[in-house]
Short mmCIF file of C-alpha atoms in Angstrom, two decimals:
data_model
loop_
_atom_site.label_atom_id
_atom_site.label_comp_id
_atom_site.label_asym_id
_atom_site.label_seq_id
_atom_site.Cartn_x
_atom_site.Cartn_y
_atom_site.Cartn_z
CA UNK A 1 11.29 -20.51 22.57
CA UNK A 2 7.70 -20.95 23.68
CA UNK A 3 5.62 -17.88 22.99
CA UNK A 4 3.15 -18.96 25.70
CA UNK A 5 5.00 -20.93 28.36
CA UNK A 6 3.27 -23.49 30.55
CA UNK A 7 2.55 -22.46 34.14
CA UNK A 8 1.23 -24.25 37.18
CA UNK A 9 -2.25 -23.06 38.09
CA UNK A 10 -3.58 -22.28 41.53
CA UNK A 11 -6.88 -21.69 43.27
CA UNK A 12 -7.18 -18.11 41.99
CA UNK A 13 -7.58 -19.51 38.45
CA UNK A 14 -10.14 -22.14 39.36
CA UNK A 15 -13.00 -20.50 37.43
CA UNK A 16 -10.91 -20.39 34.24
CA UNK A 17 -9.94 -24.04 34.71
CA UNK A 18 -13.56 -25.06 35.20
CA UNK A 19 -14.57 -23.26 32.00
CA UNK A 20 -12.09 -25.41 30.08
CA UNK A 21 -13.22 -28.59 31.81
CA UNK A 22 -16.90 -27.81 31.26
CA UNK A 23 -16.34 -27.43 27.53
CA UNK A 24 -15.48 -31.16 27.23
CA UNK A 25 -17.38 -32.79 30.12
CA UNK A 26 -17.10 -36.46 29.10
CA UNK A 27 -13.35 -36.46 28.44
CA UNK A 28 -12.46 -34.33 31.48
CA UNK A 29 -14.72 -35.92 34.09
CA UNK A 30 -11.97 -37.54 36.15
CA UNK A 31 -10.04 -34.30 36.53
CA UNK A 32 -13.19 -32.25 37.13
CA UNK A 33 -14.24 -34.52 39.99
CA UNK A 34 -10.84 -34.19 41.68
CA UNK A 35 -10.82 -30.41 41.39
CA UNK A 36 -14.38 -30.16 42.69
CA UNK A 37 -13.32 -32.18 45.74
CA UNK A 38 -9.89 -30.69 46.44
CA UNK A 39 -9.48 -27.46 44.51
CA UNK A 40 -6.23 -26.45 42.83
CA UNK A 41 -3.97 -26.03 45.87
CA UNK A 42 -1.31 -28.68 45.26
CA UNK A 43 -0.96 -29.56 48.96
CA UNK A 44 -4.66 -30.47 49.13
CA UNK A 45 -4.87 -32.40 45.90
CA UNK A 46 -3.41 -35.64 44.53
CA UNK A 47 -1.98 -33.90 41.48
CA UNK A 48 -1.01 -30.62 39.91
CA UNK A 49 -2.56 -28.84 36.97
CA UNK A 50 -0.71 -26.81 34.36
CA UNK A 51 -2.13 -24.35 31.90
CA UNK A 52 -1.19 -23.23 28.42
CA UNK A 53 -2.39 -19.93 26.98
CA UNK A 54 -2.57 -16.27 27.82
CA UNK A 55 -3.61 -15.45 31.38
CA UNK A 56 -6.90 -14.05 30.16
CA UNK A 57 -7.48 -16.90 27.70
CA UNK A 58 -6.56 -20.32 29.06
CA UNK A 59 -6.49 -22.73 26.10
CA UNK A 60 -5.28 -26.12 27.34
CA UNK A 61 -4.62 -28.00 30.58
CA UNK A 62 -2.43 -30.84 31.78
CA UNK A 63 -3.28 -32.84 34.91
CA UNK A 64 -0.21 -34.48 36.45
CA UNK A 65 -0.73 -37.05 39.18
CA UNK A 66 -1.22 -40.81 39.27
CA UNK A 67 -2.46 -40.32 35.70
CA UNK A 68 -1.23 -37.76 33.18
CA UNK A 69 -4.17 -36.19 31.34
CA UNK A 70 -3.94 -33.55 28.59
CA UNK A 71 -7.14 -31.54 28.26
CA UNK A 72 -8.18 -29.68 25.09
CA UNK A 73 -4.49 -29.80 24.23
CA UNK A 74 -3.73 -28.22 20.86
CA UNK A 75 -0.53 -29.29 19.06
CA UNK A 76 1.41 -26.25 20.39
CA UNK A 77 0.15 -27.04 23.90
CA UNK A 78 1.14 -30.70 23.56
CA UNK A 79 4.65 -29.63 22.56
CA UNK A 80 4.86 -27.21 25.47
CA UNK A 81 3.60 -29.77 27.99
CA UNK A 82 6.06 -32.35 26.68
CA UNK A 83 8.95 -29.91 27.05
CA UNK A 84 7.89 -29.24 30.64
CA UNK A 85 7.79 -32.87 31.78
CA UNK A 86 10.18 -34.73 29.48
CA UNK A 87 13.10 -34.32 31.87
CA UNK A 88 11.14 -35.32 34.96
CA UNK A 89 11.04 -38.75 36.53
CA UNK A 90 7.82 -40.45 35.52
CA UNK A 91 5.39 -40.81 38.45
CA UNK A 92 2.19 -41.56 36.52
CA UNK A 93 0.91 -45.07 35.87
CA UNK A 94 -0.75 -44.01 32.62
CA UNK A 95 -1.34 -41.21 30.14
CA UNK A 96 -5.05 -41.00 29.36
CA UNK A 97 -7.32 -38.57 27.54
CA UNK A 98 -8.47 -37.57 24.07
CA UNK A 99 -6.56 -39.72 21.62
CA UNK A 100 -5.00 -36.97 19.51
CA UNK A 101 -3.48 -35.24 22.54
CA UNK A 102 -2.37 -38.43 24.31
CA UNK A 103 -0.70 -39.91 21.23
CA UNK A 104 0.87 -36.57 20.37
CA UNK A 105 2.24 -36.22 23.88
CA UNK A 106 3.61 -39.75 23.78
CA UNK A 107 5.38 -39.03 20.48
CA UNK A 108 7.39 -36.41 22.38
CA UNK A 109 7.93 -38.43 25.58
CA UNK A 110 8.65 -41.92 24.28
CA UNK A 111 12.34 -41.22 23.77
CA UNK A 112 12.91 -40.31 27.42
CA UNK A 113 10.25 -42.31 29.27
CA UNK A 114 11.04 -45.69 27.73
CA UNK A 115 8.78 -48.51 26.65
CA UNK A 116 5.18 -48.59 27.95
CA UNK A 117 3.55 -51.83 29.02
CA UNK A 118 0.74 -51.27 26.52
CA UNK A 119 -0.61 -48.62 24.15
CA UNK A 120 -4.37 -48.50 23.58
CA UNK A 121 -4.79 -45.94 20.78
CA UNK A 122 -8.51 -46.28 20.07
CA UNK A 123 -10.97 -46.28 22.97
CA UNK A 124 -14.40 -44.96 21.97
CA UNK A 125 -15.99 -42.54 24.45
CA UNK A 126 -19.71 -43.27 24.72
CA UNK A 127 -22.49 -41.32 26.41
CA UNK A 128 -26.26 -41.21 26.82
CA UNK A 129 -28.80 -38.98 28.44
CA UNK A 130 -31.81 -41.15 27.65
CA UNK A 131 -33.35 -44.06 29.52
CA UNK A 132 -32.28 -47.31 27.86
CA UNK A 133 -34.56 -49.10 25.38
CA UNK A 134 -33.60 -52.37 27.11
CA UNK A 135 -35.67 -53.48 30.12
CA UNK A 136 -33.50 -53.09 33.26
CA UNK A 137 -32.62 -56.23 35.21
CA UNK A 138 -34.56 -55.96 38.51
CA UNK A 139 -31.90 -58.09 40.23
CA UNK A 140 -29.21 -55.42 39.71
CA UNK A 141 -29.01 -53.09 42.71
CA UNK A 142 -26.65 -50.98 44.76
CA UNK A 143 -24.18 -53.03 46.78
CA UNK A 144 -24.54 -52.86 50.54
CA UNK A 145 -21.78 -52.11 53.03
CA UNK A 146 -22.01 -55.65 54.40
CA UNK A 147 -21.19 -56.98 50.91
CA UNK A 148 -17.79 -55.31 50.48
CA UNK A 149 -16.01 -58.62 51.02
CA UNK A 150 -18.13 -60.16 48.26
CA UNK A 151 -17.51 -57.27 45.87
CA UNK A 152 -13.74 -57.12 46.42
CA UNK A 153 -12.79 -60.40 44.65
CA UNK A 154 -14.97 -59.43 41.67
CA UNK A 155 -13.27 -56.02 41.54
CA UNK A 156 -9.83 -57.64 41.62
CA UNK A 157 -10.80 -60.04 38.83
CA UNK A 158 -12.16 -57.19 36.70
CA UNK A 159 -9.06 -55.01 37.19
CA UNK A 160 -6.66 -57.86 36.45
CA UNK A 161 -8.56 -58.83 33.31
CA UNK A 162 -8.84 -55.25 32.05
CA UNK A 163 -5.43 -53.80 32.94
CA UNK A 164 -3.31 -56.92 32.69
CA UNK A 165 -1.81 -56.76 36.18
CA UNK A 166 -3.33 -57.40 39.60
CA UNK A 167 -4.19 -54.39 41.78
CA UNK A 168 -2.78 -56.43 44.68
CA UNK A 169 0.74 -56.42 43.21
CA UNK A 170 3.51 -54.45 44.92
CA UNK A 171 1.54 -54.08 48.13
CA UNK A 172 -1.42 -52.31 46.55
CA UNK A 173 -4.08 -54.53 48.06
CA UNK A 174 -5.02 -52.36 51.02
CA UNK A 175 -5.33 -49.21 48.93
CA UNK A 176 -7.42 -50.94 46.30
CA UNK A 177 -9.74 -52.42 48.91
CA UNK A 178 -10.21 -48.94 50.41
CA UNK A 179 -11.24 -47.67 47.00
CA UNK A 180 -13.69 -50.55 46.50
CA UNK A 181 -15.17 -49.92 49.95
CA UNK A 182 -15.41 -46.16 49.29
CA UNK A 183 -17.43 -46.73 46.12
CA UNK A 184 -19.79 -49.13 47.88
CA UNK A 185 -20.33 -46.75 50.81
CA UNK A 186 -20.90 -43.85 48.41
CA UNK A 187 -23.73 -45.79 46.70
CA UNK A 188 -21.82 -45.99 43.43
CA UNK A 189 -21.37 -49.76 43.06
CA UNK A 190 -23.99 -51.91 41.33
CA UNK A 191 -24.16 -55.68 41.64
CA UNK A 192 -26.19 -58.70 40.85
CA UNK A 193 -25.50 -61.40 43.42
CA UNK A 194 -26.58 -65.02 43.12
CA UNK A 195 -25.85 -67.56 45.89
CA UNK A 196 -23.48 -65.07 47.55
CA UNK A 197 -21.47 -64.71 44.36
CA UNK A 198 -21.20 -61.51 42.31
CA UNK A 199 -22.27 -62.27 38.75
CA UNK A 200 -22.36 -58.65 37.54
CA UNK A 201 -20.61 -55.52 38.78
CA UNK A 202 -20.26 -51.92 37.63
CA UNK A 203 -19.30 -48.67 39.31
CA UNK A 204 -19.91 -44.96 38.91
CA UNK A 205 -16.20 -44.34 39.34
CA UNK A 206 -16.46 -40.63 38.50
CA UNK A 207 -19.35 -38.26 39.17
CA UNK A 208 -19.56 -34.59 38.15
CA UNK A 209 -22.40 -32.16 37.66
CA UNK A 210 -22.42 -33.16 33.98
CA UNK A 211 -22.00 -36.93 33.95
CA UNK A 212 -21.63 -40.19 35.85
CA UNK A 213 -18.78 -42.18 34.34
CA UNK A 214 -19.16 -45.96 34.49
CA UNK A 215 -16.07 -48.10 35.00
CA UNK A 216 -15.32 -51.59 36.25
CA UNK A 217 -18.04 -53.33 34.25
CA UNK A 218 -17.63 -57.07 34.78
CA UNK A 219 -19.63 -60.24 34.22
CA UNK A 220 -18.61 -63.39 36.04
CA UNK A 221 -17.08 -65.76 33.43
CA UNK A 222 -19.57 -68.49 34.36
CA UNK A 223 -22.42 -66.15 33.39
CA UNK A 224 -21.03 -64.80 30.13
CA UNK A 225 -22.99 -65.55 26.99
CA UNK A 226 -26.26 -65.80 28.91
CA UNK A 227 -27.55 -62.37 27.95
CA UNK A 228 -27.38 -60.70 31.37
CA UNK A 229 -25.04 -57.82 30.44
CA UNK A 230 -27.42 -55.52 28.53
CA UNK A 231 -30.30 -55.65 31.07
CA UNK A 232 -27.74 -55.21 33.87
CA UNK A 233 -26.22 -52.15 32.22
CA UNK A 234 -29.70 -50.81 31.55
CA UNK A 235 -30.35 -51.00 35.29
CA UNK A 236 -27.15 -49.05 36.00
CA UNK A 237 -27.95 -46.35 33.44
CA UNK A 238 -31.54 -46.00 34.60
CA UNK A 239 -30.60 -45.50 38.25
CA UNK A 240 -27.68 -43.18 37.45
CA UNK A 241 -29.83 -40.92 35.27
CA UNK A 242 -32.63 -40.77 37.83
CA UNK A 243 -30.46 -40.37 40.91
CA UNK A 244 -26.98 -39.08 40.08
CA UNK A 245 -26.33 -37.07 36.89
CA UNK A 246 -27.97 -35.88 33.65
CA UNK A 247 -25.81 -38.16 31.49
CA UNK A 248 -23.95 -41.45 31.80
CA UNK A 249 -20.64 -41.95 30.01
CA UNK A 250 -17.81 -44.47 29.69
CA UNK A 251 -14.95 -45.46 27.44
CA UNK A 252 -14.22 -48.90 26.05
CA UNK A 253 -11.45 -50.62 24.12
CA UNK A 254 -12.24 -50.69 20.41
CA UNK A 255 -11.56 -54.43 20.20
CA UNK A 256 -14.11 -55.27 22.92
CA UNK A 257 -16.89 -55.93 20.44
CA UNK A 258 -19.15 -57.72 22.91
CA UNK A 259 -19.14 -54.79 25.32
CA UNK A 260 -19.67 -52.29 22.52
CA UNK A 261 -22.76 -54.21 21.37
CA UNK A 262 -24.13 -54.12 24.93
CA UNK A 263 -23.57 -50.36 25.21
CA UNK A 264 -25.17 -49.72 21.82
CA UNK A 265 -28.24 -51.71 22.89
CA UNK A 266 -28.46 -49.52 26.00
CA UNK A 267 -28.52 -46.33 23.94
CA UNK A 268 -24.92 -45.13 24.23
CA UNK A 269 -23.63 -43.01 21.34
CA UNK A 270 -20.16 -41.87 20.29
CA UNK A 271 -18.65 -38.84 22.04
CA UNK A 272 -15.12 -39.08 20.68
CA UNK A 273 -12.06 -41.24 21.22
CA UNK A 274 -9.70 -41.79 24.13
CA UNK A 275 -6.24 -43.30 24.12
CA UNK A 276 -4.29 -44.76 27.04
CA UNK A 277 -0.58 -45.39 27.51
CA UNK A 278 -0.08 -47.93 30.32
CA UNK A 279 3.19 -48.26 32.25
#
């Protein structure tokens, strides 16, 4: 028996949900952005959110949508969330969040959800609120609407390299291109373009009142090893801090030593550890 059963949360509990999200702003940014845009009414959102804890003291959350994200999930909350969803058909493409909660949740779900495509147990979360010590690359700028068709192949290459499958598989091309176009039109995509070819790309994939989360960082293979990554990232961080949010954050695979050196040069510091289960 669960002494504090899990319950689905609605708009009337939005302030309590935001208090939980605000207490861990780097790890919860993706969920916080969705709730800020759509609220907690399930018919308006692209996911549902569940809570664990007394009604007057919400302790932990679970976002269930295209991604499954435990938030400030204590071991009892992880067990309760797992009991809630273990018997359901899996709809998420990944489980992502703070490593202890994600790996604990997967320990409970692995027996019923089968084998994942990949487990990434150690993904450092990095953040900075300071202008980088590296001189920004003046050639890195916001992509323009007329350049969406140039940005799209670079985005596909980045996604395929990072995730291991193409975003165009299973008919996903149109949806992915809409997302790429949305980020460009929202002034969240940074590029360096040489001879009508993208040689660097990064996006502010998530923006909240606390942080701008960088994703999709990519250097054209022909330009790797030439030292463009750190100045390019410095340009992204500088603009994001001045124009978008008080901090810039991201998470990176622990084995990506080259990227981690670039981020360290740009002033990023540890803010914890993510884990991701990919299906």
